[in-house]
Coordinates of C-alpha atoms in Angstrom, one line a residue:
M117 CA -6.9 8.3 41.7
D118 CA -9.5 10.5 40.0
R119 CA -7.0 13.3 39.8
I120 CA -4.4 11.1 38.2
I121 CA -6.9 9.9 35.6
T122 CA -8.0 13.5 34.9
R123 CA -4.4 14.6 34.4
I124 CA -3.8 11.7 32.0
S125 CA -7.0 12.5 30.0
T126 CA -6.2 16.2 29.9
G127 CA -2.6 15.7 28.7
F128 CA -3.7 13.2 26.0
I129 CA -6.5 15.4 24.7
T130 CA -4.1 18.4 24.6
S131 CA -1.6 16.4 22.6
L132 CA -4.2 15.3 20.1
V133 CA -5.5 18.8 19.7
F134 CA -1.9 20.0 19.1
L135 CA -1.3 17.2 16.5
T136 CA -4.6 18.1 14.8
G137 CA -3.2 21.6 14.2
L138 CA -0.1 20.0 12.6
S139 CA -2.2 17.7 10.5
A140 CA -3.7 20.7 8.7
Q141 CA -0.3 21.0 6.9
D142 CA -0.4 17.4 5.8
D143 CA -3.9 15.7 6.1
A144 CA -2.4 12.2 5.7
S145 CA 0.1 12.4 8.5
F146 CA -2.4 12.4 11.4
R147 CA -6.1 11.8 11.7
L148 CA -8.2 12.8 14.7
G149 CA -11.4 10.8 15.2
L150 CA -14.4 10.4 17.4
K151 CA -15.7 6.9 18.3
A152 CA -18.9 5.5 19.8
A153 CA -19.1 1.7 20.1
P154 CA -21.9 -0.4 21.7
N155 CA -20.4 -3.6 23.1
F156 CA -21.3 -7.0 24.3
A157 CA -19.2 -7.9 27.3
W158 CA -18.8 -11.0 29.5
M159 CA -16.6 -12.2 32.4
R160 CA -14.5 -15.2 31.4
S161 CA -13.5 -17.5 34.3
D162 CA -10.3 -19.3 34.9
S163 CA -11.3 -20.8 38.3
K164 CA -13.4 -23.7 39.3
D165 CA -15.4 -21.7 41.8
L166 CA -16.4 -19.1 39.2
T167 CA -18.7 -19.6 36.3
S168 CA -19.6 -17.2 33.5
D169 CA -23.4 -16.6 33.5
G170 CA -24.2 -14.2 30.7
N171 CA -23.2 -11.0 29.0
R172 CA -23.9 -7.4 29.5
T173 CA -24.3 -4.6 27.0
G174 CA -22.3 -1.4 27.4
I175 CA -20.8 1.4 25.3
T176 CA -17.3 2.7 24.6
Y177 CA -16.7 6.3 23.4
G178 CA -14.0 8.8 23.1
L179 CA -11.2 10.2 20.9
L180 CA -9.0 8.3 18.4
G181 CA -5.7 9.3 16.8
D182 CA -4.1 7.7 13.7
F183 CA -0.5 8.4 12.9
R184 CA 0.7 7.6 9.4
L185 CA 3.7 5.3 9.2
N186 CA 4.3 5.3 5.4
E187 CA 4.0 7.5 2.4
A188 CA 1.2 5.5 0.9
A189 CA -0.9 5.9 4.0
T190 CA -1.6 2.2 4.3
Y191 CA 0.0 1.7 7.7
F192 CA -1.0 3.6 10.8
F193 CA -0.2 3.6 14.5
S194 CA -3.6 3.9 16.1
T195 CA -4.3 5.1 19.6
G196 CA -6.7 7.2 21.6
I197 CA -8.4 7.8 24.9
L198 CA -11.7 6.0 25.6
L199 CA -14.2 5.6 28.4
N200 CA -15.1 1.9 28.4
N201 CA -18.2 0.5 30.1
I202 CA -18.2 -3.3 30.2
G203 CA -18.9 -6.2 32.7
G204 CA -20.9 -9.4 32.8
K205 CA -22.7 -11.9 34.9
F206 CA -21.1 -14.7 36.9
K207 CA -21.8 -17.3 39.6
A208 CA -19.4 -17.8 42.5
D209 CA -19.2 -20.7 45.0
A210 CA -17.1 -20.7 48.1
T211 CA -16.7 -22.6 51.3
Y212 CA -15.0 -21.2 54.4
E213 CA -15.0 -21.5 58.2
I214 CA -16.0 -19.0 60.8
D215 CA -15.3 -20.1 64.4
G216 CA -15.0 -23.7 63.3
V217 CA -18.4 -23.6 61.5
S218 CA -18.3 -24.5 57.8
T219 CA -20.2 -22.1 55.6
V220 CA -21.2 -22.6 52.0
V221 CA -21.7 -19.4 50.0
K222 CA -23.3 -19.2 46.5
S223 CA -23.8 -15.9 44.7
E224 CA -25.1 -14.7 41.4
Q225 CA -23.7 -11.3 40.3
E226 CA -23.8 -8.8 37.5
L227 CA -20.5 -6.9 37.5
K228 CA -20.5 -3.4 36.0
L229 CA -17.0 -2.0 35.2
R230 CA -15.8 1.3 33.8
Y231 CA -12.2 1.9 32.5
V232 CA -10.2 4.7 31.0
E233 CA -8.7 2.9 28.0
L234 CA -5.6 3.7 25.9
P235 CA -5.5 1.4 22.8
L236 CA -2.1 0.9 21.1
A237 CA -2.5 -0.9 17.7
L238 CA -1.1 -1.2 14.2
K239 CA -3.7 -0.5 11.5
L240 CA -3.4 -1.8 8.0
R241 CA -5.6 0.0 5.4
T242 CA -6.2 -0.5 1.7
K243 CA -5.9 2.5 -0.6
T244 CA -8.2 2.3 -3.6
S245 CA -9.3 4.9 -6.2
G246 CA -12.8 4.9 -4.8
T247 CA -14.4 6.2 -1.6
F248 CA -14.3 2.9 0.2
N249 CA -11.3 1.4 2.0
F250 CA -10.9 -1.5 4.3
Y251 CA -8.8 -1.9 7.4
G252 CA -7.6 -4.4 9.9
Q253 CA -5.9 -3.7 13.2
F254 CA -3.9 -5.7 15.8
G255 CA -2.5 -4.5 19.1
V256 CA -3.0 -4.2 22.8
S257 CA -5.2 -2.2 25.1
T258 CA -4.1 -0.7 28.4
A259 CA -6.8 0.4 30.8
F260 CA -7.3 1.8 34.3
N261 CA -10.4 1.0 36.3
V262 CA -12.3 4.0 37.6
R263 CA -15.6 2.4 38.7
A264 CA -16.9 -1.0 39.7
R265 CA -20.3 -1.9 41.0
T266 CA -22.3 -5.2 41.3
D267 CA -25.9 -6.4 41.6
A268 CA -25.7 -9.6 43.7
T269 CA -27.8 -12.2 45.3
T270 CA -25.9 -14.3 47.9
T271 CA -27.1 -17.5 49.7
S272 CA -25.1 -18.6 52.8
T273 CA -25.7 -22.0 54.4
A274 CA -24.3 -22.9 57.8
N275 CA -25.5 -25.5 60.4
G276 CA -28.4 -26.3 58.1
I277 CA -29.6 -22.6 58.2
T278 CA -29.8 -20.8 54.8
T279 CA -29.7 -17.0 54.6
T280 CA -30.3 -15.0 51.4
T281 CA -29.2 -11.4 50.9
S282 CA -29.3 -9.1 47.9
V283 CA -27.5 -5.9 47.1
D284 CA -28.1 -3.4 44.2
D285 CA -25.4 -1.3 42.7
E286 CA -22.9 -2.0 45.5
D287 CA -19.5 -0.3 45.2
V288 CA -16.8 -3.0 44.8
I289 CA -13.9 -1.0 43.3
S290 CA -11.6 -2.3 46.1
D291 CA -12.0 -5.8 44.7
I292 CA -11.0 -4.8 41.2
A293 CA -7.5 -4.6 39.9
L294 CA -6.5 -1.0 38.8
F295 CA -4.7 -2.0 35.6
K296 CA -6.1 -4.1 32.7
M297 CA -4.3 -5.2 29.6
A298 CA -5.8 -7.0 26.6
L299 CA -5.3 -8.2 23.1
V300 CA -7.2 -6.1 20.5
V301 CA -8.1 -7.4 17.0
G302 CA -10.5 -5.7 14.6
A303 CA -11.5 -5.0 11.1
G304 CA -13.8 -2.6 9.3
V305 CA -14.5 -0.3 6.4
E306 CA -14.0 3.4 5.8
Y307 CA -16.0 5.8 3.6
S308 CA -14.5 9.1 2.6
L309 CA -16.8 12.0 2.1
S310 CA -16.1 14.5 -0.7
S311 CA -16.3 17.3 2.0
G312 CA -13.3 15.8 3.8
P313 CA -14.3 13.6 6.9
T314 CA -14.0 9.8 6.7
L315 CA -16.8 7.7 8.3
F316 CA -15.9 4.2 9.6
G317 CA -17.5 1.1 11.0
G318 CA -16.2 -2.2 12.1
V319 CA -16.0 -4.9 14.7
T320 CA -13.3 -5.2 17.4
F321 CA -12.6 -8.0 19.9
N322 CA -10.9 -7.2 23.2
N323 CA -9.5 -10.3 24.9
A324 CA -8.1 -9.6 28.4
F325 CA -4.7 -10.8 29.5
T326 CA -4.9 -9.7 33.2
N327 CA -7.1 -10.7 36.0
A328 CA -10.0 -8.3 36.7
L329 CA -10.0 -9.2 40.4
D330 CA -7.6 -7.7 43.0
G331 CA -5.5 -10.1 45.0
D332 CA -7.9 -9.9 48.0
A333 CA -11.4 -9.6 46.6
K334 CA -13.3 -9.9 49.8
K335 CA -16.6 -8.4 48.7
L336 CA -17.0 -10.4 45.5
L337 CA -15.4 -13.6 46.9
P338 CA -15.3 -14.2 50.6
N339 CA -12.0 -16.2 51.0
D340 CA -10.3 -17.1 47.7
K341 CA -7.3 -15.0 46.7
K342 CA -6.6 -17.2 43.7
S343 CA -9.8 -16.8 41.7
K344 CA -9.5 -15.2 38.2
L345 CA -12.0 -13.3 36.1
F346 CA -11.2 -11.8 32.7
A347 CA -13.3 -8.9 31.3
D348 CA -13.7 -9.6 27.5
Y349 CA -15.9 -7.8 25.0
L350 CA -16.9 -7.6 21.4
E351 CA -17.8 -4.1 20.1
I352 CA -19.3 -2.5 17.0
S353 CA -17.1 0.4 16.3
L354 CA -18.7 3.5 14.7
G355 CA -17.2 6.9 14.2
V356 CA -15.6 9.6 12.0
F357 CA -12.1 10.9 11.3
L358 CA -12.2 14.7 10.9

């Protein structure tokens, strides 16, 4: 899977570099940008046995590409390739049987996820006579999971005997779905420098459509294949278009 992700990243970067060369002929037709965005992420639950238990801070960074869609340069198709570190805390409760013995399992976990993200959004931008412009964007995000780890404390009770175990930074990538899709909504401001580059800052909300859990998440959840967790986050987008 790492080779596939590497090929995707290399191909996308090569395309952006090529298009940057083309943009030298028409600065408004394409903009290449760099982005770094601290985020506040959480796991949203859609199951009775799972409860969101707090957020986690992370960071998103990578390349952006804006393709002009009209002559006035007020509409853009915005994409890029980003490395996205998100996650969140949650509690899980489960009851299952082993050799006819009922066992109650309760766990508190902090899930740490890493995705290669490809945003696909429509950006609407003002065009004023000054150096400041405002923008809003709406679209979707497609992402591929490349890393998943958890810090967990689990308590198991069977026949009146309670056992507590803890793990730190355990690899749980087999429990996480490879593909993630989300709604992306954002807004911000751009500041054009007289030397050419354009600085930008804004806020973006990423609301997941797809379940972060694989169909058989045995490490995170002992016996429930129907549980759903969604990885959402709010980020402060900072960067520059070159």
